[in-house]
Short mmCIF file of C-alpha atoms in Angstrom, two decimals:
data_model
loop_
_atom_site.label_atom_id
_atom_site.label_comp_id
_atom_site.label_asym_id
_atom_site.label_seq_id
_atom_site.Cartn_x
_atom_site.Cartn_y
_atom_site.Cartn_z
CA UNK A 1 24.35 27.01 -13.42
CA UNK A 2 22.89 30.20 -15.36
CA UNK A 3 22.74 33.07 -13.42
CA UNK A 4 19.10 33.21 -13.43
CA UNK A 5 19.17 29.60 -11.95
CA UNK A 6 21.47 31.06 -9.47
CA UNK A 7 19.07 33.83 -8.82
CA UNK A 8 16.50 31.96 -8.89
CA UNK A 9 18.17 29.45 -5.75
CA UNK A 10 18.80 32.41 -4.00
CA UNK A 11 15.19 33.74 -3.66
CA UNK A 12 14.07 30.69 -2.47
CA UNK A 13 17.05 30.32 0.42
CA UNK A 14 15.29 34.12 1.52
CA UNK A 15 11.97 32.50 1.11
CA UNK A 16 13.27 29.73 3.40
CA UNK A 17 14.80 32.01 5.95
CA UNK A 18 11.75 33.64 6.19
CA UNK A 19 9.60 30.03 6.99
CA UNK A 20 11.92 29.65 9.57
CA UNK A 21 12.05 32.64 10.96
CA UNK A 22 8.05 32.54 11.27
CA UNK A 23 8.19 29.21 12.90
CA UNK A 24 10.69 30.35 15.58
CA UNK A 25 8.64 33.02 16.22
CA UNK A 26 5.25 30.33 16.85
CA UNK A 27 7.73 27.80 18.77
CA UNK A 28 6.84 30.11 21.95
CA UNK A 29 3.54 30.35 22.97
CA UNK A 30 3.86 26.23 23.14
CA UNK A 31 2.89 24.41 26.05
CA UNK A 32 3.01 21.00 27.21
CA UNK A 33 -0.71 20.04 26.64
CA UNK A 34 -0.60 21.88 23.28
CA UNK A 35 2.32 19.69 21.89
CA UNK A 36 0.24 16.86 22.90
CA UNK A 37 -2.25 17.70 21.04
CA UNK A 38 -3.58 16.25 17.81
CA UNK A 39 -2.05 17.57 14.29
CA UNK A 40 -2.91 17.21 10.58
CA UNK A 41 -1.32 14.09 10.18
CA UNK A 42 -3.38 10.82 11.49
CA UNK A 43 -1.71 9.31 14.40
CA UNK A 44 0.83 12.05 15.24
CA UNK A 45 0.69 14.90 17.65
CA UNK A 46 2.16 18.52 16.76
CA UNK A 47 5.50 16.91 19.07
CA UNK A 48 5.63 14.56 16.43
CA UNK A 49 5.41 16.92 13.92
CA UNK A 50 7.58 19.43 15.32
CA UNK A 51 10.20 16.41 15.99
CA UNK A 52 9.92 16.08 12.43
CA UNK A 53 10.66 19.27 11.37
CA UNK A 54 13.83 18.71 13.62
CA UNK A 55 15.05 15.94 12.07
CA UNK A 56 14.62 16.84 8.39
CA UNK A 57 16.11 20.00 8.88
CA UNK A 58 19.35 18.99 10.05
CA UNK A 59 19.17 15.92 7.85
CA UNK A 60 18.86 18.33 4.93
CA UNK A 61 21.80 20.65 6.32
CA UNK A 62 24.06 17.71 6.39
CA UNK A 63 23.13 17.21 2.84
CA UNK A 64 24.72 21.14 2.35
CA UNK A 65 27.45 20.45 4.24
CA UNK A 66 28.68 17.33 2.59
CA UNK A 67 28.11 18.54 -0.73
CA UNK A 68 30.09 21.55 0.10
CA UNK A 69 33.24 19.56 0.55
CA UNK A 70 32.53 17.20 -2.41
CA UNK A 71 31.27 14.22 -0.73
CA UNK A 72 27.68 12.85 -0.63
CA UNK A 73 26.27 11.42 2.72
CA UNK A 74 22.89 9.46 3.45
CA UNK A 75 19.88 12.23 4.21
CA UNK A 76 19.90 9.76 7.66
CA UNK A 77 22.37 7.42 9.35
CA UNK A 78 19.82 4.13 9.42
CA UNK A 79 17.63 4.99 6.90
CA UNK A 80 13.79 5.36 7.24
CA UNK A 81 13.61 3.36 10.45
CA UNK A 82 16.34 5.46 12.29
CA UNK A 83 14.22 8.23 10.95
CA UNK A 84 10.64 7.17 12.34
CA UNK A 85 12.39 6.32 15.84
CA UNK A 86 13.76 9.50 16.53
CA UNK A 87 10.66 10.86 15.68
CA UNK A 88 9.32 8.82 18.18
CA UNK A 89 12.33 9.33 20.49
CA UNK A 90 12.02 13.38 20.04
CA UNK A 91 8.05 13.56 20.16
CA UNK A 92 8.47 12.55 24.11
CA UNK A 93 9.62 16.10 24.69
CA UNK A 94 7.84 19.01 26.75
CA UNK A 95 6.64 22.19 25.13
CA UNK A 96 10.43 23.70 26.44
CA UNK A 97 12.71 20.83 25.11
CA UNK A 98 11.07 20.61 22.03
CA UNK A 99 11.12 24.02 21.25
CA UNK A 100 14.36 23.92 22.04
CA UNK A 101 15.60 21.09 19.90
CA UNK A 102 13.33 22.97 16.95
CA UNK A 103 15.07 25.96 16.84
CA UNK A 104 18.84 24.51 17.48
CA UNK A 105 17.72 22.43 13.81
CA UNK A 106 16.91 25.88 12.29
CA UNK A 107 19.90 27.65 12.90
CA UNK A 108 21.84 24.46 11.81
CA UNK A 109 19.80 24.55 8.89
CA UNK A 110 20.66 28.52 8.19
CA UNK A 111 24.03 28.08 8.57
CA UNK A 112 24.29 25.36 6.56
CA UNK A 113 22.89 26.93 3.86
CA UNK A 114 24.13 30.44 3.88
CA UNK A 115 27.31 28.88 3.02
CA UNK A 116 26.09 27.71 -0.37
CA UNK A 117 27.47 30.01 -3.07
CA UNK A 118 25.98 31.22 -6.52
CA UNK A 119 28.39 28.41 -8.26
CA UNK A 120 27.68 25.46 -5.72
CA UNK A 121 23.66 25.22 -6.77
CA UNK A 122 24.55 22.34 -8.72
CA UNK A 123 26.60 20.35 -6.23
CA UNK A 124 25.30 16.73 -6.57
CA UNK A 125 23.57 15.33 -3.05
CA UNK A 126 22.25 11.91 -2.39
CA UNK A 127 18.32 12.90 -1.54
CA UNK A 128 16.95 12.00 -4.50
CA UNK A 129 20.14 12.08 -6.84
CA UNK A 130 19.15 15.84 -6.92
CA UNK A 131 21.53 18.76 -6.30
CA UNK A 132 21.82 21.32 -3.81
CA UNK A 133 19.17 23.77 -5.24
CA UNK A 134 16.78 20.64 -5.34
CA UNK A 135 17.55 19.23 -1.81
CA UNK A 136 16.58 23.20 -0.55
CA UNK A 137 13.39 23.24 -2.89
CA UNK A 138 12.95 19.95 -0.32
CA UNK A 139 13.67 21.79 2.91
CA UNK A 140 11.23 24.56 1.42
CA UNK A 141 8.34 22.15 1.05
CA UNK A 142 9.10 20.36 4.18
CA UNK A 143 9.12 23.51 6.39
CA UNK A 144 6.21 25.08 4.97
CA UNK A 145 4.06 21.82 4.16
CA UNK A 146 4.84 20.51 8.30
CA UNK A 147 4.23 24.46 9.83
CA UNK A 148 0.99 24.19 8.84
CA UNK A 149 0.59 20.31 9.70
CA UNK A 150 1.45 20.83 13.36
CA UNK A 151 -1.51 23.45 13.75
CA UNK A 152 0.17 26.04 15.64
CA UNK A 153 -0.87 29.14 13.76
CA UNK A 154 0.92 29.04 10.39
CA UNK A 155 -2.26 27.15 7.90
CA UNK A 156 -1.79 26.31 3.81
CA UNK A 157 -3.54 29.83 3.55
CA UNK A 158 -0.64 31.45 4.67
CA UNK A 159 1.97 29.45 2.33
CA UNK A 160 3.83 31.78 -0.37
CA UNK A 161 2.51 32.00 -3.68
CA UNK A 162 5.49 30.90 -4.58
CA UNK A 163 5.55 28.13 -2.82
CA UNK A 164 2.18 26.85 -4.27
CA UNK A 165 3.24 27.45 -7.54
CA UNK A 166 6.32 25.10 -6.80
CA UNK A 167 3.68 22.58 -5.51
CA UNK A 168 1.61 22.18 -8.63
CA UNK A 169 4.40 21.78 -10.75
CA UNK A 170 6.60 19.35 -8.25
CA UNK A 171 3.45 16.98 -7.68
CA UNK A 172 2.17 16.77 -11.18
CA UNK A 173 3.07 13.14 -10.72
CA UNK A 174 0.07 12.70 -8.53
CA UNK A 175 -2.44 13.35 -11.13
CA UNK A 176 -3.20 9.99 -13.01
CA UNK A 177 -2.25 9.52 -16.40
CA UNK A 178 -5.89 9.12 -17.42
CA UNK A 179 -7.04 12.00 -15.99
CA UNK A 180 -7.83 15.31 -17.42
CA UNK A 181 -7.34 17.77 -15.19
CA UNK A 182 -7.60 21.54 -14.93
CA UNK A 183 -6.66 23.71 -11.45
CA UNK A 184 -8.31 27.51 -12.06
CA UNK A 185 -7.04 29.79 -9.33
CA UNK A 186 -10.04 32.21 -8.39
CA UNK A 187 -8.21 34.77 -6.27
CA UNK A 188 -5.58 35.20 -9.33
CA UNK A 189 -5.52 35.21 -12.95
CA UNK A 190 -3.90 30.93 -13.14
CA UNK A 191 -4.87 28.10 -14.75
CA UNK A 192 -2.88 24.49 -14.78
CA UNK A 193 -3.79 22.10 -17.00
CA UNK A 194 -2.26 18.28 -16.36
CA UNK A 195 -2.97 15.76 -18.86
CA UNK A 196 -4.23 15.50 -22.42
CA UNK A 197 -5.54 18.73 -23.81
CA UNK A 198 -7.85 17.73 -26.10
CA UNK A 199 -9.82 15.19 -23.81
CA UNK A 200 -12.65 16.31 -21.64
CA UNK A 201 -11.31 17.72 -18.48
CA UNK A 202 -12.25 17.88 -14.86
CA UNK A 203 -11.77 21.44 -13.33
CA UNK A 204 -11.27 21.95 -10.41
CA UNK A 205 -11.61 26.12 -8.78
CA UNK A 206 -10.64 27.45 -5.55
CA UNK A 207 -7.90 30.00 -4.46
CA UNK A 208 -4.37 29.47 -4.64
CA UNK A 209 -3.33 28.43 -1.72
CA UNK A 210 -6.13 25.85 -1.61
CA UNK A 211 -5.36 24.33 -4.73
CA UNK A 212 -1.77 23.77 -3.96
CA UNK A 213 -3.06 22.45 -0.12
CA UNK A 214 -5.02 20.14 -1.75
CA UNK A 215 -2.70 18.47 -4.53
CA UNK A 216 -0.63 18.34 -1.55
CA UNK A 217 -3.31 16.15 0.55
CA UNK A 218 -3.69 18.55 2.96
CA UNK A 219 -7.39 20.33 3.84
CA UNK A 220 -8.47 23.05 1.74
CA UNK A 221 -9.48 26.64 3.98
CA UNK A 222 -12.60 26.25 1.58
CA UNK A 223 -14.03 23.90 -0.39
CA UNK A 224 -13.08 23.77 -4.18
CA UNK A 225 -15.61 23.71 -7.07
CA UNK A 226 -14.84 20.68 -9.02
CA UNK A 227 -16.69 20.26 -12.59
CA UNK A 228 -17.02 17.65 -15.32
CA UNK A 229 -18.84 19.13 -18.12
CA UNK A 230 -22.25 19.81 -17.53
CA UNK A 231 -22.37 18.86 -13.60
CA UNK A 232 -20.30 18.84 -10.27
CA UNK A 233 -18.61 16.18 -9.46
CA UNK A 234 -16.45 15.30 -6.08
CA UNK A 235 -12.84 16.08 -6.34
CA UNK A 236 -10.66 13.66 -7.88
CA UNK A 237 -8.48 10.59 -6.61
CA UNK A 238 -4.91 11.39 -6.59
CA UNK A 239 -2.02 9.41 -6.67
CA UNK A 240 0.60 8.99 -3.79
CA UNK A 241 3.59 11.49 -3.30
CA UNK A 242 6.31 11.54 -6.00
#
């Protein structure tokens, strides 16, 4: 790996660090009826959430671990349905245990990764067939995109500018091929075009952090101005997660 790539792995690890350390900080103020309580996601509660967070964090440690020695491991023992039942299992939890559990996952996860050095960036893991730098671009997303999903003070608006930058480029994929498509950032000088240039575009304007919050499928703070030529139009159908 270059040593920009390098530097480049390291500022996100900080940036990572930092997600967690804000989410400890939330973890808290929790109670019992707040974990109950509804989040982002249809059909889960912030517990589930949270248990979430839990479980792909030290699924994604592992992942640094193993690749550490040389060996590449399953993100989960089971699969997808081992995964959904301990969400399940761990969204059971009071406010304390859960909290608990969370913040036992994040200091797995930061010691896990603080062990990755400037030459082991491109250690091959099995998520995705990626490498380590990609498989902590994964934890990034997950830590930051799930905060703000279990509604308990951290919101898209808050996500790093960084981070949404990272988002519009990793979920490209969920613009359709056919569509023209052009995010204008109004709180920064940005502009992202996805698809054929020459064709007649939708545009879509909002601030940063709500343009990355929506390619992401989660709720803008405000609501975007989306244009075809001559008139406004509703936002755009996307295509599922890459």
């Amino acid at each position: 790996m270059t040593e920009t790539h390098a530097q480049q792995a390291e500022a996100i690890r900080a940036a990572v660090e930092t997600g967690q350390e804000r989410l400890r900080a939330l973890l808290p103020a929790l109670t019992d009826d707040a974990v109950r309580g509804p989040s982002e996601l249809p059909g889960w509660t912030r517990a589930h959430v949270l248990s979430h967070i839990e479980g792909v964090a030290r699924a994604l440690a592992r992942q640094a671990r193993y690749a550490l020695r040389g060996e590449l491991i399953e993100p989960y023992d089971g699969g997808r349905p081992a995964r959904a039942a301990a969400i399940e299992a761990g969204a059971v939890r009071g406010a304390a245990a859960l909290g608990d559990a969370v913040r036992a996952a994040l200091d797995e996860a930061s010691a896990a990764w603080s062990a990755v050095g400037p030459a082991d960036w491109t250690r091959p893991v099995r998520h995705r067939n990626g490498d380590l730098r990609s498989a902590l671009l994964a934890w990034w997303r997950e830590l930051e995109i799930h905060a703000a999903d279990a509604r308990i003070g951290h919101g898209p608006r808050d996500w790093p500018r960084e981070l949404c930058h990272h988002l519009l480029d990793h979920l490209a994929p969920r613009v359709p091929e056919g569509l023209p498509l052009v995010l204008t950032a109004t709180d920064e000088t940005f502009s992202r075009r996805y698809g054929d240039a020459g064709a007649p575009s939708v545009t879509v304007s909002g601030t940063l952090t709500d343009l990355a919050a929506w390619l992401a499928r989660r709720t803008p703070q405000q609501p975007l101005d989306c244009r075809r030529p001559g008139r406004t139009v509703p936002p755009p159908e996307l295509l599922d997660w890459p």
